[in-house]
Amino acid sequence: MKKINEFRMTVEAKAVNESFCRAVCAAFAAQADPGVEEIGDIKTAVSEAVTNCIVHAYAEKGGKIYISAALLENGVLRVKVRDRGCGIADVKQAMQPLYTTKGDDRSGLGFSVMETFSDKLTVRSKVGKGTTVVIEKRLGSDGNA
Amino acid sequence: MNLQTTVSGRVLTAHLTGEIDHASAPRIREKIDDAVTEYAPTVLRLDFRGVSFMDSSGVGLVMGRYRHAKTLGCETQVANASRRYETILKMAGLTKIVRFVRDGNEVKKA
Ligand SMILES: Nc1ncnc2c1ncn2[C@@H]1O[C@H](COP(=O)(O)OP(=O)(O)OP(=O)(O)O)[C@@H](O)[C@H]1O
Ligand SMILES: [Mg+2]
């Protein structure tokens, strides 16, 4: 599918950048005339992916997060969130609802939330190399658009 | 995140505002736990009316507050959560431990 538009950015894996990252993706999506709900869906899914880079991939020690987004001809927004962190040994297990390797404040729902609020979610990961999460969302079918 | 708490009888209401994420959660957690310890309420009501964003960090926040409040014999309620926040909170099965309530309308309850 042809890209109509795209952007790329690299951002430090700091918690303070979480709201910045989701706002950038929402602002980029705005050109496709999304509804209020769709914007909320994108922000929520992006926030989960970015937070996972900070909390898990780099274990709060910092690193770089690579974000890119493309708007496709068919009205789909495709956001990629990539890190060069620790990677995930068993992606299928990690994506199970309530599965978490960080008890306390984490509930193991990030991937479930990403799945719920996107149309398609793809996760590729290699231990020691990093993880790429691809979130796809069709825009403009909200009704409020 | 600017957190205000109000006390009415033995009900402590924490008025959550702004964005709840991994960055803001620690400060919110601290403020709520401090208020619960100080006032020793029997009901802790987490009011989501002023929340403009929440991701799964909100689930950890509510679960943790439930656990802390429970050790002090206090029940936890989630009030006025939007459909989106409710969807996320209920994914964790929170309905089993926390009551979801809604105020009648914009009118403040005495
Ligand atoms: N980018 C990543 N790098 C390394 N491990 C990851 C990454 N993303 C997720 N994981 C692993 O997958 C698990 C599940 O992730 P998920 O986002 O579903 O839940 P969580 O982050 O543990 O909790 P929550 O998102 O509810 O706060 C994590 O606990 C972690 O072990
Ligand atoms: Mg997560």
PDB file of N, CA and C and ligand atoms in Angstrom, chain A residues 48 52-53 56-57 83 86-88 94 99-102 105-112 114 131, chain B residues 56-57, ligand 1:
ATOM      1  N   GLU A  48       1.162   2.864  25.322  1.00  0.00           N
ATOM      2  CA  GLU A  48       1.529   1.529  25.826  1.00  0.00           C
ATOM      3  C   GLU A  48       2.867   1.082  25.228  1.00  0.00           C
ATOM      4  N   ASN A  52       6.418   0.674  27.332  1.00  0.00           N
ATOM      5  CA  ASN A  52       7.116  -0.614  27.394  1.00  0.00           C
ATOM      6  C   ASN A  52       8.599  -0.479  27.051  1.00  0.00           C
ATOM      7  N   CYS A  53       8.930   0.382  26.116  1.00  0.00           N
ATOM      8  CA  CYS A  53      10.344   0.612  25.784  1.00  0.00           C
ATOM      9  C   CYS A  53      11.082   1.146  27.002  1.00  0.00           C
ATOM     10  N   HIS A  56      10.507  -1.699  30.199  1.00  0.00           N
ATOM     11  CA  HIS A  56      11.017  -3.063  30.007  1.00  0.00           C
ATOM     12  C   HIS A  56      12.300  -3.105  29.166  1.00  0.00           C
ATOM     13  N   ALA A  57      12.223  -2.571  27.958  1.00  0.00           N
ATOM     14  CA  ALA A  57      13.361  -2.697  27.038  1.00  0.00           C
ATOM     15  C   ALA A  57      14.630  -2.117  27.651  1.00  0.00           C
ATOM     16  N   ASP A  83      12.692  -0.319  19.731  1.00  0.00           N
ATOM     17  CA  ASP A  83      13.770  -0.055  20.689  1.00  0.00           C
ATOM     18  C   ASP A  83      14.919  -1.013  20.423  1.00  0.00           C
ATOM     19  N   CYS A  86      16.328  -4.955  25.612  1.00  0.00           N
ATOM     20  CA  CYS A  86      16.612  -6.357  25.977  1.00  0.00           C
ATOM     21  C   CYS A  86      15.908  -7.393  25.117  1.00  0.00           C
ATOM     22  N   GLY A  87      14.817  -6.986  24.447  1.00  0.00           N
ATOM     23  CA  GLY A  87      14.090  -7.955  23.628  1.00  0.00           C
ATOM     24  C   GLY A  87      13.189  -8.856  24.457  1.00  0.00           C
ATOM     25  N   ILE A  88      12.339  -9.619  23.765  1.00  0.00           N
ATOM     26  CA  ILE A  88      11.380 -10.503  24.435  1.00  0.00           C
ATOM     27  C   ILE A  88      11.639 -11.934  23.961  1.00  0.00           C
ATOM     28  N   ALA A  94       4.306 -13.073  26.202  1.00  0.00           N
ATOM     29  CA  ALA A  94       4.288 -11.677  26.645  1.00  0.00           C
ATOM     30  C   ALA A  94       2.963 -11.006  26.300  1.00  0.00           C
ATOM     31  N   TYR A  99      -0.082 -11.040  31.654  1.00  0.00           N
ATOM     32  CA  TYR A  99       1.301 -11.505  31.791  1.00  0.00           C
ATOM     33  C   TYR A  99       2.224 -10.299  31.972  1.00  0.00           C
ATOM     34  N   THR A 100       2.982 -10.301  33.042  1.00  0.00           N
ATOM     35  CA  THR A 100       3.943  -9.221  33.268  1.00  0.00           C
ATOM     36  C   THR A 100       5.179  -9.759  33.968  1.00  0.00           C
ATOM     37  N   THR A 101       6.320  -9.139  33.683  1.00  0.00           N
ATOM     38  CA  THR A 101       7.548  -9.515  34.379  1.00  0.00           C
ATOM     39  C   THR A 101       7.900  -8.472  35.437  1.00  0.00           C
ATOM     40  N   LYS A 102       6.996  -7.470  35.587  1.00  0.00           N
ATOM     41  CA  LYS A 102       7.221  -6.407  36.582  1.00  0.00           C
ATOM     42  C   LYS A 102       5.993  -6.267  37.462  1.00  0.00           C
ATOM     43  N   ASP A 105       3.482  -2.157  40.029  1.00  0.00           N
ATOM     44  CA  ASP A 105       2.678  -1.130  39.379  1.00  0.00           C
ATOM     45  C   ASP A 105       2.207  -1.519  37.982  1.00  0.00           C
ATOM     46  N   ARG A 106       2.676  -2.630  37.455  1.00  0.00           N
ATOM     47  CA  ARG A 106       2.297  -3.037  36.114  1.00  0.00           C
ATOM     48  C   ARG A 106       1.273  -4.167  36.210  1.00  0.00           C
ATOM     49  N   SER A 107       0.365  -4.173  35.242  1.00  0.00           N
ATOM     50  CA  SER A 107      -0.716  -5.146  35.321  1.00  0.00           C
ATOM     51  C   SER A 107      -0.690  -6.159  34.183  1.00  0.00           C
ATOM     52  N   GLY A 108       0.236  -6.014  33.251  1.00  0.00           N
ATOM     53  CA  GLY A 108       0.317  -6.977  32.149  1.00  0.00           C
ATOM     54  C   GLY A 108      -0.782  -6.807  31.124  1.00  0.00           C
ATOM     55  N   LEU A 109      -1.248  -5.570  30.982  1.00  0.00           N
ATOM     56  CA  LEU A 109      -2.359  -5.311  30.069  1.00  0.00           C
ATOM     57  C   LEU A 109      -1.970  -4.500  28.837  1.00  0.00           C
ATOM     58  N   GLY A 110      -0.719  -4.057  28.780  1.00  0.00           N
ATOM     59  CA  GLY A 110      -0.304  -3.168  27.697  1.00  0.00           C
ATOM     60  C   GLY A 110      -0.613  -3.718  26.306  1.00  0.00           C
ATOM     61  N   PHE A 111      -0.200  -4.946  26.043  1.00  0.00           N
ATOM     62  CA  PHE A 111      -0.444  -5.534  24.716  1.00  0.00           C
ATOM     63  C   PHE A 111      -1.941  -5.735  24.463  1.00  0.00           C
ATOM     64  N   SER A 112      -2.672  -6.130  25.509  1.00  0.00           N
ATOM     65  CA  SER A 112      -4.129  -6.296  25.352  1.00  0.00           C
ATOM     66  C   SER A 112      -4.781  -4.976  24.991  1.00  0.00           C
ATOM     67  N   MET A 114      -3.284  -2.417  23.493  1.00  0.00           N
ATOM     68  CA  MET A 114      -2.877  -2.104  22.112  1.00  0.00           C
ATOM     69  C   MET A 114      -3.752  -2.868  21.121  1.00  0.00           C
ATOM     70  N   THR A 131      13.009  -4.689  20.165  1.00  0.00           N
ATOM     71  CA  THR A 131      11.618  -5.015  19.853  1.00  0.00           C
ATOM     72  C   THR A 131      11.016  -3.962  18.923  1.00  0.00           C
TER      73      THR A 131
ATOM     74  N   SER B  56      -2.729   1.787  30.567  1.00  0.00           N
ATOM     75  CA  SER B  56      -2.765   0.677  31.530  1.00  0.00           C
ATOM     76  C   SER B  56      -2.077   1.018  32.853  1.00  0.00           C
ATOM     77  N   SER B  57      -1.315   2.101  32.876  1.00  0.00           N
ATOM     78  CA  SER B  57      -0.721   2.531  34.144  1.00  0.00           C
ATOM     79  C   SER B  57      -1.806   2.835  35.173  1.00  0.00           C
TER      80      SER B  57
HETATM   81  N1  LIG C   1       9.684  -3.281  24.392  1.00  0.00           N
HETATM   82  C1  LIG C   1       9.814  -4.332  25.226  1.00  0.00           C
HETATM   83  N2  LIG C   1      11.043  -4.834  25.508  1.00  0.00           N
HETATM   84  C2  LIG C   1      11.197  -5.875  26.344  1.00  0.00           C
HETATM   85  N3  LIG C   1      10.177  -6.518  26.945  1.00  0.00           N
HETATM   86  C3  LIG C   1       8.937  -6.079  26.701  1.00  0.00           C
HETATM   87  C4  LIG C   1       8.679  -4.969  25.830  1.00  0.00           C
HETATM   88  N4  LIG C   1       7.339  -4.768  25.785  1.00  0.00           N
HETATM   89  C5  LIG C   1       6.792  -5.709  26.576  1.00  0.00           C
HETATM   90  N5  LIG C   1       7.719  -6.498  27.138  1.00  0.00           N
HETATM   91  C6  LIG C   1       7.489  -7.670  28.019  1.00  0.00           C
HETATM   92  O1  LIG C   1       6.139  -8.091  27.840  1.00  0.00           O
HETATM   93  C7  LIG C   1       5.423  -8.064  29.078  1.00  0.00           C
HETATM   94  C8  LIG C   1       3.979  -7.688  28.840  1.00  0.00           C
HETATM   95  O2  LIG C   1       3.890  -6.323  28.365  1.00  0.00           O
HETATM   96  P1  LIG C   1       2.533  -5.529  28.629  1.00  0.00           P
HETATM   97  O3  LIG C   1       2.705  -4.146  28.114  1.00  0.00           O
HETATM   98  O4  LIG C   1       1.387  -6.321  28.081  1.00  0.00           O
HETATM   99  O5  LIG C   1       2.393  -5.549  30.203  1.00  0.00           O
HETATM  100  P2  LIG C   1       3.263  -4.729  31.291  1.00  0.00           P
HETATM  101  O6  LIG C   1       4.031  -3.635  30.618  1.00  0.00           O
HETATM  102  O7  LIG C   1       4.029  -5.699  32.089  1.00  0.00           O
HETATM  103  O8  LIG C   1       2.121  -4.077  32.205  1.00  0.00           O
HETATM  104  P3  LIG C   1       1.201  -2.793  31.812  1.00  0.00           P
HETATM  105  O9  LIG C   1       1.432  -2.501  30.359  1.00  0.00           O
HETATM  106  O10 LIG C   1      -0.202  -3.222  32.076  1.00  0.00           O
HETATM  107  O11 LIG C   1       1.652  -1.704  32.693  1.00  0.00           O
HETATM  108  C9  LIG C   1       6.206  -7.115  29.947  1.00  0.00           C
HETATM  109  O12 LIG C   1       6.013  -7.366  31.329  1.00  0.00           O
HETATM  110  C10 LIG C   1       7.641  -7.361  29.491  1.00  0.00           C
HETATM  111  O13 LIG C   1       8.169  -8.518  30.109  1.00  0.00           O
END
